[in-house]
Coordinates of C-alpha atoms in Angstrom, one line a residue:
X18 CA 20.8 228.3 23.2
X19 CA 18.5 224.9 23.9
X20 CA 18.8 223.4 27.5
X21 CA 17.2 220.6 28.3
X22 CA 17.0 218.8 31.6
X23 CA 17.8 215.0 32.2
X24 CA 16.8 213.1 35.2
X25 CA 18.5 209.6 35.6
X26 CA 16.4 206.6 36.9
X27 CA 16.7 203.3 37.8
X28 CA 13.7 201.6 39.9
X29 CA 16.2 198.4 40.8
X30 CA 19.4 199.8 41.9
X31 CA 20.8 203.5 42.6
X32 CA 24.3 204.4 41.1
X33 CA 25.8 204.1 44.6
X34 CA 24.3 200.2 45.0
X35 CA 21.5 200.7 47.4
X36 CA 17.8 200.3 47.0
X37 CA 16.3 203.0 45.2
X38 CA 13.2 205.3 46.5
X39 CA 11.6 206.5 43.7
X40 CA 8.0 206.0 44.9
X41 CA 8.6 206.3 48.6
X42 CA 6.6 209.5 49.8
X43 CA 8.1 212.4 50.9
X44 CA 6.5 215.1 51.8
X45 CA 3.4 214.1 50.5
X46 CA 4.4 213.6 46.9
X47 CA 6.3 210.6 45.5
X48 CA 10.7 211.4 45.5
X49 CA 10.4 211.4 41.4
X50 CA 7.5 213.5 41.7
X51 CA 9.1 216.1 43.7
X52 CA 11.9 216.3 42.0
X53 CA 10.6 216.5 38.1
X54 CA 7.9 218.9 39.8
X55 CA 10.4 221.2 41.2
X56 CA 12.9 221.0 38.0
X57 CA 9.8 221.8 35.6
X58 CA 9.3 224.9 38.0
X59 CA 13.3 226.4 36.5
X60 CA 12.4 229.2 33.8
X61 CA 15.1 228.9 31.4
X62 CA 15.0 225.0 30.6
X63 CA 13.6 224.0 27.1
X64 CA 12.5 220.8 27.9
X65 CA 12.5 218.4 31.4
X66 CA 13.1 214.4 30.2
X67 CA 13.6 211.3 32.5
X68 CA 15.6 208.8 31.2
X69 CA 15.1 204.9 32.6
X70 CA 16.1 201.5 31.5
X71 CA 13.5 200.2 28.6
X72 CA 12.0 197.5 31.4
X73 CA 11.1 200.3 33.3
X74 CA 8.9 202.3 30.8
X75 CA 5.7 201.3 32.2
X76 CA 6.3 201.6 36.0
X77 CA 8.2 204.9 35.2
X78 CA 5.3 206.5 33.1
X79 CA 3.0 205.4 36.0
X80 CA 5.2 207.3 38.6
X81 CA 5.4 210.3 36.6
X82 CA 1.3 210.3 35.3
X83 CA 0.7 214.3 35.4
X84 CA 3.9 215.4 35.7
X85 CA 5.6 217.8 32.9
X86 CA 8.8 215.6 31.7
X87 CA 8.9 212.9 29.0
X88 CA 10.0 209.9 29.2
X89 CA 12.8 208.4 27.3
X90 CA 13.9 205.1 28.0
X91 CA 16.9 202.9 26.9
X92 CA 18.9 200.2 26.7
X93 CA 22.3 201.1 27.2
X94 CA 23.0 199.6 30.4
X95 CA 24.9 201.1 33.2
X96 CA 28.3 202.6 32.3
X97 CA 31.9 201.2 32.6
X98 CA 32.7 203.7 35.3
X99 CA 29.7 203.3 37.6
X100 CA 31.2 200.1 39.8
X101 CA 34.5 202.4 40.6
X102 CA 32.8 205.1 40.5
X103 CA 30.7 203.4 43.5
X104 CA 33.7 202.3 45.3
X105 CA 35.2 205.6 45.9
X106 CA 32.0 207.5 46.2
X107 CA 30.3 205.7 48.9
X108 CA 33.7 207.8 51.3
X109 CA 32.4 211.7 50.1
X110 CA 28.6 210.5 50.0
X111 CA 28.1 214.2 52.1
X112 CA 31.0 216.2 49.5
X113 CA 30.1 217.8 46.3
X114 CA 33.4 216.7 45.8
X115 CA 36.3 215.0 47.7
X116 CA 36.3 211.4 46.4
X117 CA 39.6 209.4 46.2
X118 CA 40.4 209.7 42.3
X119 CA 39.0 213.3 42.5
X120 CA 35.7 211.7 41.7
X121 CA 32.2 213.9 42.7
X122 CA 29.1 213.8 42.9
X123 CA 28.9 214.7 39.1
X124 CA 30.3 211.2 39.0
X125 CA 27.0 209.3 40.4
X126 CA 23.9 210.0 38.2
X127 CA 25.4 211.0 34.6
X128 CA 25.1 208.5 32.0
X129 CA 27.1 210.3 29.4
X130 CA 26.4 207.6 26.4
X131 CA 23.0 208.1 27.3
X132 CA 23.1 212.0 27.8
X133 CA 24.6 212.4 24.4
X134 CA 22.2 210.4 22.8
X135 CA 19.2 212.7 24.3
X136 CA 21.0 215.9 23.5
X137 CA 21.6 214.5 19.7
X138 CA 17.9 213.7 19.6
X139 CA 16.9 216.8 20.7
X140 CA 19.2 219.2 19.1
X141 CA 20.1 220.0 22.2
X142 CA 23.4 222.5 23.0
X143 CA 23.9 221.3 26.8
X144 CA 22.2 219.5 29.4
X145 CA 21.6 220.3 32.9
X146 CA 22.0 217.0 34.8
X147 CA 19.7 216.0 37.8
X148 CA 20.3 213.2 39.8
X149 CA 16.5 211.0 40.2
X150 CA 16.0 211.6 44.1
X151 CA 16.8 214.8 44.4
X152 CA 13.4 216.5 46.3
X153 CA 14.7 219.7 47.3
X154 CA 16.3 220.6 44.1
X155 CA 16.5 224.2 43.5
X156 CA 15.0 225.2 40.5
X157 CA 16.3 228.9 41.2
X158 CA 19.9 227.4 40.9
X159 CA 18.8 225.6 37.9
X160 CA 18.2 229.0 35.8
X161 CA 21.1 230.5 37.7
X162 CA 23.7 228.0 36.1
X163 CA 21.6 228.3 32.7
X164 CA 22.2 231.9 32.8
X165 CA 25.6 231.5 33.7
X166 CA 26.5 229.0 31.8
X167 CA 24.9 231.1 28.2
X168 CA 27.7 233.7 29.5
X169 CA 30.9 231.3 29.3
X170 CA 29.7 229.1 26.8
X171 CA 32.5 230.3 24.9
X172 CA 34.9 229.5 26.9
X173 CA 34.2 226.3 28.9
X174 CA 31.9 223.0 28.4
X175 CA 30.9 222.2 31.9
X176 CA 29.2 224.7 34.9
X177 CA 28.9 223.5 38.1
X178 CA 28.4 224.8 41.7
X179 CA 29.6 223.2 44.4
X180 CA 26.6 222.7 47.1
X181 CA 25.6 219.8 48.9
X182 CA 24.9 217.4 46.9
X183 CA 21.2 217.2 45.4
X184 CA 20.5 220.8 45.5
X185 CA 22.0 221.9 42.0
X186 CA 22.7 220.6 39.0
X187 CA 25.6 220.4 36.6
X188 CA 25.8 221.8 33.1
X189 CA 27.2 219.9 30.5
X190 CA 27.8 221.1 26.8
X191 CA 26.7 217.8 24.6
X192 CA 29.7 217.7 22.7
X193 CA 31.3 217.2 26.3
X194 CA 28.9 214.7 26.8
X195 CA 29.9 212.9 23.3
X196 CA 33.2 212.6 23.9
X197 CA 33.6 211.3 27.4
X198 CA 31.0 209.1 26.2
X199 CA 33.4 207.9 23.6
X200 CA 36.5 207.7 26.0
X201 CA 34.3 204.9 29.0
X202 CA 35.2 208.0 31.9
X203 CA 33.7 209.4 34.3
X204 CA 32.8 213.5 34.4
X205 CA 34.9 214.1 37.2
X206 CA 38.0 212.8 36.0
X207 CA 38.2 216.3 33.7
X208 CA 38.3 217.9 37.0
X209 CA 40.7 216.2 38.9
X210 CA 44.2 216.6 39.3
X211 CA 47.1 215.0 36.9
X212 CA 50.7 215.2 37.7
X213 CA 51.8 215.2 33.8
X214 CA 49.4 217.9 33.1
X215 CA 49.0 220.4 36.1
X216 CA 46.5 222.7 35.4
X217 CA 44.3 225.5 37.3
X218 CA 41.7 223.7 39.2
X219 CA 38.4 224.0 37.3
X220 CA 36.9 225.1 40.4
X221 CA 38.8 228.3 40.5
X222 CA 37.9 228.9 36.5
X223 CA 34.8 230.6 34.4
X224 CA 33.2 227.3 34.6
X225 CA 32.5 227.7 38.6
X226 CA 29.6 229.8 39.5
X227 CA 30.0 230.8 43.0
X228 CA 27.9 229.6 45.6
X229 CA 26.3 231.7 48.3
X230 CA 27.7 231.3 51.8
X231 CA 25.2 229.3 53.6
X232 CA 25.9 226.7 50.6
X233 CA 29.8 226.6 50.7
X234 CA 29.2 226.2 54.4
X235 CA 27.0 223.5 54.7
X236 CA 27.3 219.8 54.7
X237 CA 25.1 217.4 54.1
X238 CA 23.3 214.6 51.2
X239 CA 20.2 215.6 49.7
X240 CA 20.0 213.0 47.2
X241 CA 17.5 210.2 48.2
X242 CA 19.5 207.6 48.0
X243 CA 20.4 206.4 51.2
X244 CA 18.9 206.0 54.7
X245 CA 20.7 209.4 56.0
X246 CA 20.2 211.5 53.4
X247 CA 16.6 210.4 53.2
X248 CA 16.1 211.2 56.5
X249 CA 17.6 214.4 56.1
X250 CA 15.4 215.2 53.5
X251 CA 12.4 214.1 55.8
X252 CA 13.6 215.9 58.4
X253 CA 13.5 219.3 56.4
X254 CA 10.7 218.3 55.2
X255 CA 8.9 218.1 58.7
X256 CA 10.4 221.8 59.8
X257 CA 9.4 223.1 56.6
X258 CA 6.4 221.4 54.3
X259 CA 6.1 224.1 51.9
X260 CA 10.1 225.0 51.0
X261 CA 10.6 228.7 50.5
X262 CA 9.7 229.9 47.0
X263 CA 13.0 230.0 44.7
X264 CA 14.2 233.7 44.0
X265 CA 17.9 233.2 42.4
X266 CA 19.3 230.6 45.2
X267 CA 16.7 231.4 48.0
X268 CA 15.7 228.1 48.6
X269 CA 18.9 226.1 48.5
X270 CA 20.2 228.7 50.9
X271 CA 17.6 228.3 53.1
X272 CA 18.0 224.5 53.1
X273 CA 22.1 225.3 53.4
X274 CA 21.4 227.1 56.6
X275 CA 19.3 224.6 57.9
X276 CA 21.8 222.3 57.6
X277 CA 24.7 223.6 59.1
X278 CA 21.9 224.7 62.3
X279 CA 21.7 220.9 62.4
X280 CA 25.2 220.0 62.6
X281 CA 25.9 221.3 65.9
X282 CA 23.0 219.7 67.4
X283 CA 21.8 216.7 65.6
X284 CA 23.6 213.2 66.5
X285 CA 22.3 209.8 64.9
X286 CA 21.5 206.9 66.8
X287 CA 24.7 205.6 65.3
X288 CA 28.1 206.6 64.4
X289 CA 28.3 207.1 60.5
X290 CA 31.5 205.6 60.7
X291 CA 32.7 203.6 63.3
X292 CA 36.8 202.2 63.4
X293 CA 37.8 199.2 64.7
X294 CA 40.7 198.2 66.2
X295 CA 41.3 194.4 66.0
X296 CA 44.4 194.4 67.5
X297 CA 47.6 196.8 69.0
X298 CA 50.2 194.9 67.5
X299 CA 52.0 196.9 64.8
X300 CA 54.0 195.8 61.7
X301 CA 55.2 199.3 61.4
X302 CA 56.3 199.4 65.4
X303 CA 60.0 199.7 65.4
X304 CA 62.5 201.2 68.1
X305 CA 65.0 202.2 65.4
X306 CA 62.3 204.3 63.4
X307 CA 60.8 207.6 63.9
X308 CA 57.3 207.8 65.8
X309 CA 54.5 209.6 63.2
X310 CA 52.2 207.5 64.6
X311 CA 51.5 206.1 68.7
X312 CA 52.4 202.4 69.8
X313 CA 51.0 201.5 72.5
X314 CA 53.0 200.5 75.1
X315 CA 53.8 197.0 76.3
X316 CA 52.3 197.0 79.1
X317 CA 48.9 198.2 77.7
X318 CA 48.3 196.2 74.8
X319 CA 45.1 195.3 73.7
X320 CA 43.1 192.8 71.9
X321 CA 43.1 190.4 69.3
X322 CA 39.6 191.6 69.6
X323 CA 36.6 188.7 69.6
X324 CA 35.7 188.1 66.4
X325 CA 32.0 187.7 67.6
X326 CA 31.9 191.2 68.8
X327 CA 33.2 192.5 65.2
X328 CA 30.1 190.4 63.9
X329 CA 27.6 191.5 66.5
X330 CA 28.6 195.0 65.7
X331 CA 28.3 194.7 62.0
X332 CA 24.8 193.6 62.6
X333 CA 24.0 196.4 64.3
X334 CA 25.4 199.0 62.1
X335 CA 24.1 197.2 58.7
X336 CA 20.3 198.4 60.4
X337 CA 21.7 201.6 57.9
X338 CA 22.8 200.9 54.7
X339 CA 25.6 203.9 54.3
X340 CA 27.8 202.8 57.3
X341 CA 31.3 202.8 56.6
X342 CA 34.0 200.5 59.0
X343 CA 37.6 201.3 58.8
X344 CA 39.6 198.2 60.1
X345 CA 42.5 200.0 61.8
X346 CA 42.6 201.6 65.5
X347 CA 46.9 201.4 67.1
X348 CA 47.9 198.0 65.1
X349 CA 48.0 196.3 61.8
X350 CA 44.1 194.4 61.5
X351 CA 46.0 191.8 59.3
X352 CA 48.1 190.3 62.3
X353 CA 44.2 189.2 63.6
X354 CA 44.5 185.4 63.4
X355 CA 40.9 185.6 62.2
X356 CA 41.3 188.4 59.9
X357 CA 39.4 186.7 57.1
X358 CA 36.6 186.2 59.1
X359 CA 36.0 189.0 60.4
X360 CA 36.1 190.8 56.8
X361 CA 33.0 188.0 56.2
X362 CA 31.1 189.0 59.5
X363 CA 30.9 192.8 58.4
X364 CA 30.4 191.6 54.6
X365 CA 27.3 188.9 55.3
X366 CA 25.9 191.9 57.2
X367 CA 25.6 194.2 54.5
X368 CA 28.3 196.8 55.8
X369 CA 28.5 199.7 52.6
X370 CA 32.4 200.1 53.0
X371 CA 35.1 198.8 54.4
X372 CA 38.6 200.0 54.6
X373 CA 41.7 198.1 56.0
X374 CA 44.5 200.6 57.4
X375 CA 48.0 198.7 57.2
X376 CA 51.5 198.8 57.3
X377 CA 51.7 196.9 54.5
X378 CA 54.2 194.6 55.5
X379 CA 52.0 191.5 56.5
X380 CA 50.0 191.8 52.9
X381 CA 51.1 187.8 52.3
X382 CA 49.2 185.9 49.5
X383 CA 46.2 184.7 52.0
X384 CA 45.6 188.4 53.1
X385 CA 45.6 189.6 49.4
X386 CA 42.8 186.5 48.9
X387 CA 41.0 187.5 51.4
X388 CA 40.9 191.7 50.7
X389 CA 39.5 190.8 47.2
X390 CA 37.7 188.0 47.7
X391 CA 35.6 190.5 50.5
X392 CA 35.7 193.2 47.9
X393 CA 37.3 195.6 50.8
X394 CA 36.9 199.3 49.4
X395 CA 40.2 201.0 50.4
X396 CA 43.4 199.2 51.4
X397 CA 45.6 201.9 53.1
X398 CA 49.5 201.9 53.1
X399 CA 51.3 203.6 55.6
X400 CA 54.3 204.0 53.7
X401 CA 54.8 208.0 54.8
X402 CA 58.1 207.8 52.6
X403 CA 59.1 207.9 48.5
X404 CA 62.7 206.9 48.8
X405 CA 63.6 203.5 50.7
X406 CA 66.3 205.3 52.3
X407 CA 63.7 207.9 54.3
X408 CA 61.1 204.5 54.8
X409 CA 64.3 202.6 56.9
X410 CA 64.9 205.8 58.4
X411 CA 61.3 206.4 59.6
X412 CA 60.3 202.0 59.8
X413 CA 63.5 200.8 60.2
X414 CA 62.9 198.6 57.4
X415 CA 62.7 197.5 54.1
X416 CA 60.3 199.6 51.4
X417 CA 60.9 197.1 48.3
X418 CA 58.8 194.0 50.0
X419 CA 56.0 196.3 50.9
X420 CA 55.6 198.0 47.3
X421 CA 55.8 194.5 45.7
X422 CA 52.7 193.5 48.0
X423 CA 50.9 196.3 46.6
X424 CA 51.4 195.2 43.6
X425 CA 50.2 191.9 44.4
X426 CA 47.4 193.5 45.5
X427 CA 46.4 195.3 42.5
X428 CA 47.2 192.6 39.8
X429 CA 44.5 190.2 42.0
X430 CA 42.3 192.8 41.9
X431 CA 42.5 193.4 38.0
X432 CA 42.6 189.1 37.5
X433 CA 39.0 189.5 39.2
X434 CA 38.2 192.5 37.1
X435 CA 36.6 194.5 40.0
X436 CA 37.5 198.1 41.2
X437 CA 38.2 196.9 44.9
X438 CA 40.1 197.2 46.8
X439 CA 42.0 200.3 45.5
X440 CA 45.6 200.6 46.9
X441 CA 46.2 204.2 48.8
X442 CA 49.3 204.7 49.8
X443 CA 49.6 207.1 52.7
X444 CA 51.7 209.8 54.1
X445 CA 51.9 211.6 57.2
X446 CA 52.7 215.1 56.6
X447 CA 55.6 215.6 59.4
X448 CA 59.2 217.4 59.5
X449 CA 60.9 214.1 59.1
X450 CA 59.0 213.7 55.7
X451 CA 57.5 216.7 54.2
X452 CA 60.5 217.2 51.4
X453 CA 59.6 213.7 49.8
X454 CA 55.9 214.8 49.9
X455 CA 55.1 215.8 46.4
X456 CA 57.0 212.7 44.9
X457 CA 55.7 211.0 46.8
X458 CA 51.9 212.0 45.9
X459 CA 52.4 212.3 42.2
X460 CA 54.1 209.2 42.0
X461 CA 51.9 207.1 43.6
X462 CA 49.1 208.6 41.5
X463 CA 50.7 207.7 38.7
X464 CA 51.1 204.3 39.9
X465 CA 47.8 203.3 41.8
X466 CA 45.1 206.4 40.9
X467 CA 45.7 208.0 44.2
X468 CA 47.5 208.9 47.6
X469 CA 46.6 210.5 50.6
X470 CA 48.4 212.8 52.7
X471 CA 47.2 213.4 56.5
X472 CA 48.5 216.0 58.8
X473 CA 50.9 214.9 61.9
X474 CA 49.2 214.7 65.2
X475 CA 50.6 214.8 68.4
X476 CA 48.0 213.4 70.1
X477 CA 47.0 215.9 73.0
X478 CA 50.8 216.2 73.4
X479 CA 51.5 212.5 73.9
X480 CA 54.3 212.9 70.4
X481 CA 56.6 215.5 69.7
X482 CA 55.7 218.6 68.0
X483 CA 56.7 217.7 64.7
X484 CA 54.6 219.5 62.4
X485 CA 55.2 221.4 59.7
X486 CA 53.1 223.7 60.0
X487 CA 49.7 224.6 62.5
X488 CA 46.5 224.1 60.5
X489 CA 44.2 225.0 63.0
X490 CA 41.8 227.4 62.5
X491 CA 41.8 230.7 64.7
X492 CA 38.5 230.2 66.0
X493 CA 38.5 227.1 68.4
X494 CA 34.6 225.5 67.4
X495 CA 33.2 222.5 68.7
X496 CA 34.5 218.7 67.0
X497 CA 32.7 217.7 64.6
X498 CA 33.7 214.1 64.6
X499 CA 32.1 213.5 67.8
X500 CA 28.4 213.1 66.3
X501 CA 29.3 211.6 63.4
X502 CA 32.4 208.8 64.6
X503 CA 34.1 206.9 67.1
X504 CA 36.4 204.3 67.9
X505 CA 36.0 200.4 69.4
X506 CA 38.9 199.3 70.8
X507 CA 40.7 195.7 70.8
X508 CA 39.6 194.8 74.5
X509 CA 35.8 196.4 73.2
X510 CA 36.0 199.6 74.9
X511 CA 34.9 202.3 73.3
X512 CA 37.1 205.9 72.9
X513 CA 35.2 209.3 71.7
X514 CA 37.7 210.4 69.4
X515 CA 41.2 208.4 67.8
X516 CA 43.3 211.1 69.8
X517 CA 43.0 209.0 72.8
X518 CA 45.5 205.9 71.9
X519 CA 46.1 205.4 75.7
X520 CA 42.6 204.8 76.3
X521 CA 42.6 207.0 78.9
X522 CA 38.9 208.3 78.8
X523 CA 37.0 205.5 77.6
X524 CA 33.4 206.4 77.0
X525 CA 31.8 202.7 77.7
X526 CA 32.3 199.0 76.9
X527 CA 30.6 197.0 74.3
X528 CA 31.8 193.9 76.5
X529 CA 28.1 195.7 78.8
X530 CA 26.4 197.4 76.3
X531 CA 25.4 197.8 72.2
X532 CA 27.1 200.4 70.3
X533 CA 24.5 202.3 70.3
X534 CA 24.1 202.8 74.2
X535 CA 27.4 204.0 74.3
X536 CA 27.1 206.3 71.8
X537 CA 23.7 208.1 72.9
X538 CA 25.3 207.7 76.7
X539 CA 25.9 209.9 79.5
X540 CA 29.6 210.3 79.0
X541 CA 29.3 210.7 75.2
X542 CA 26.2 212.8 76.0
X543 CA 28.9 214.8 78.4
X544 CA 31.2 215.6 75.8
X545 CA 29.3 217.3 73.4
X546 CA 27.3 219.5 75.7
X547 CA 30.6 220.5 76.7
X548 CA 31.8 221.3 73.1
X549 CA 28.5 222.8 72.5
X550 CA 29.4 225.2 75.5
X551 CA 32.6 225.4 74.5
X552 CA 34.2 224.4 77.8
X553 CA 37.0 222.3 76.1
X554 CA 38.8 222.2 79.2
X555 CA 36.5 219.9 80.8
X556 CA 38.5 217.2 79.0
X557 CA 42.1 217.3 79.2
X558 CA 42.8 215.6 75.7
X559 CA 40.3 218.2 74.0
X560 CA 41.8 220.9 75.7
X561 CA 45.2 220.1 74.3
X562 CA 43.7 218.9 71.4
X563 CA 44.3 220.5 67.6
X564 CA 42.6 218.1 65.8
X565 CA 39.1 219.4 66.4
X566 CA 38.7 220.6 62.9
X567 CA 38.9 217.7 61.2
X568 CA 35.6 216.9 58.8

């Protein structure tokens, strides 16, 4: 059986939108010299190639001068997938898989009219797919999914392992490759789940080959494609310069463990994703519904937030260029009166993604304008309900108006032919709702590609227990949302984690201080230490808190 390698690149733009590294250093070797260094170094491959766009020939064959690859290059353009593919990508960056859609990393760096074409050329019977900046991959992993894949051959036309991404490839058999090429979609789609044809999820099939623990464990990019994974990378790099020797999955596992050390201890100079609340008035707020969410009372209502503060926070979160800003907080964003500009401020800062949480009922014709025109990621629905009769019961109002300004939504979006905003309807997971659940997930996948469903909080005890059923772990472990999110409220304060509606323990203000301040302070500084000790108690929302597993 012939397995080649393919490495994807693309000197002017990454698959994900940002600015490619290619010929940054790291760890003393250019990131496409690493990487076709290290996949060369795999035993059981019959040939390493690097495919790039034909205007790139000469600057690719200059990056790669001594290294054992050849270079193809071509002019097929990037795929019909890649913009969606980028939209709902840019939310799992960190997840082998996990992407709205069921999209995964497999989804980023495979060309599949181009991979065809190469495994045609070369007679080849399957191709092991490496993303461009992928310096640590393992080129022990590489023969292991050869190997493994030469024993199911048979039976399946895809191996995969789910790791981190950048620290295994994926296996595809080229007539695979052919005919998703033919069909314009995306590898991950074959994975993901469809309501009108249920089947066994591939990863529980031959087609899986199981990862060792410290790699199902661990979290983390190690694709070079952004400013936190590169660091990452550099940052292993700097405790290790020499990576272990592969032996099977050695050196992945050793980068695995190294990653999940760093999770406990490691916290950015900025939240990875930061929400903002622009203001507590609520669409959805009704005293003849059912609570699955917190108003905020009255008397402690907050905001409309200055829009000059949303703008001097996008600039300095856009200093990275994978931050993510969810519009949402305790009220509806769209009853801002300056909404619109707002979505400009983070947009003319160079935000990565934005997502608007909404009731849905204020989606008029000049919010649907101004969502698209901003290219918004995600809109999010709170619908929590299939039937309208369950939607007045929990609302206290009408369903029919809200689905019809989702639709609204999605036909503006398909007039501009662009893949954002995507329309996820959303459900909390509560007693009140939990037998309309699976209609109303495979319905609205049918409808609009995807749904989410989120387990019912009770906020440190501020709701009723309404759950259906505990999904906290056993073993009480530090959060790990705390060095990696937070929350800016309407008035500018700043709350640790969303549990704390009330704003009862606010960690600072940005009305005193930058976001980052606040976030690197002494009473954000507190909490962790405290987590890391694992004296939950010294808060009292974390001590009644069962949220704290949350990714």
């Amino acid at each position: 059986m012939k397995v080649i390698a393919a490495i994807e690149v693309d000197l002017h733009r990454t698959p994900l939108g940002t600015a490619p590294r290619f010929a940054e250093q790291i760890g003393g070797q250019t990131v496409l010299a690493r990487t076709v260094t290290r996949v060369a170094r795999a035993k059981r491959l019959d040939g390493v190639f690097v495919l790039c766009p034909d205007d790139q020939e000469s600057q690719c064959r200059s990056l790669l001068s001594g290294r054992p690859a050849t270079l193809r290059s071509h002019s097929a353009g990037p795929p019909p997938y890649r913009p969606l593919v980028r939209v709902v990508r840019k939310w799992a960056l960190d997840s082998w898989r996990g992407g709205m859609g069921g999209s995964a990393v497999i989804d980023e760096y495979t060309h599949t009219a181009v991979l065809a074409s190469l495994a045609a050329a070369e007679k080849a019977d399957a191709v092991a797919v490496v993303p461009g900046p992928c310096p640590l991959i393992d080129p022990g992993l590489i023969d292991t999914l050869v190997e493994h894949f030469g024993s199911v051959s048979d039976d399946t036309l895809m191996t995969f392992m789910q790791t981190p991404p950048g620290l295994s490839p994926v296996i595809f058999q080229s007539g695979l490759l052919a005919e998703l090429a033919r069909q314009g979609i995306p590898p991950g789609w074959t994975m993901s789940y469809k309501p009108d044809r249920p089947e066994t999820d591939l990863a529980s099939r031959k087609c899986a080959c199981n990862a060792p623990q410290a790699l199902r464990h661990a979290c983390g990019r190690f694709i070079a494609d952004t400013d936190r994974a590169t660091e990452t990378i550099r940052a292993y790099l700097a405790d290790h310069p020499e990576p272990p020797s592969s032996n099977g999955a050695a050196a992945a596992e050793h980068v695995g463990q190294w990653a999940i050390n760093r999770q406990s201890r490691y916290v950015p100079p900025l939240p990875r994703e930061l929400e903002i609340e622009l203001t507590t008035q609520d669409s959805l707020a009704s005293k003849a519904g059912v609570e699955l969410r917190p108003v905020v009372p009255p008397d402690r209502q907050r905001g409309p937030i200055n829009p000059d503060l949303v703008r001097r926070l996008a600039r300095e979160l856009a200093v990275m260029d994978d931050t993510l800003v969810v519009l949402g907080g305790f009220g509806d964003p769209l009853l801002h009166p300056r909404f619109t500009d707002i979505l400009a401020y983070l947009r003319q800062a160079g935000i990565y993604g934005i997502a608007v949480r909404t009731g849905g009922a204020r989606l008029a014709d000049a919010s649907i304008a101004a969502l698209v025109e901003h290219e918004v990621d995600v809109v999010t629905v709170l619908l929590d309900a299939w039937t309208p009769q369950r939607y007045r019961e929990l609302h206290g109002g009408d369903l029919e108006p809200v689905i019809e300004a989702m639709d609204r939504l999605a036909r503006a979006r398909q007039e501009h032919d662009q893949p954002a905003p995507l329309v996820v309807p959303e459900m909390v997971k509560a007693v009140p709702t939990v037998d309309e659940m699976e209609a109303f997930f495979d319905g609205w996948l049918r409808k609009h590609g995807w749904a989410t469903i989120v387990g019912y909080s009770r906020y440190g005890g501020a709701l009723p227990d309404r759950c259906v059923i505990d999904m906290s772990p056993p073993l009480r472990c530090p959060c790990r949302r705390i060095n990696t999110r937070c929350t800016v409220l309407a008035d500018g304060g700043v709350i640790a984690c969303d549990q704390d509606f009330a704003a009862a323990r606010p960690v600072g203000s940005l009305l005193d201080s930058s976001l980052g301040e606040v976030w690197t302070g002494p009473k954000m500084t507190d909490l962790r230490a405290h987590h890391a000790a694992g004296r939950y108690d010294a808060d009292p929302l974390c001590a009644a808190c069962s949220e704290w597993h949350r990714p």
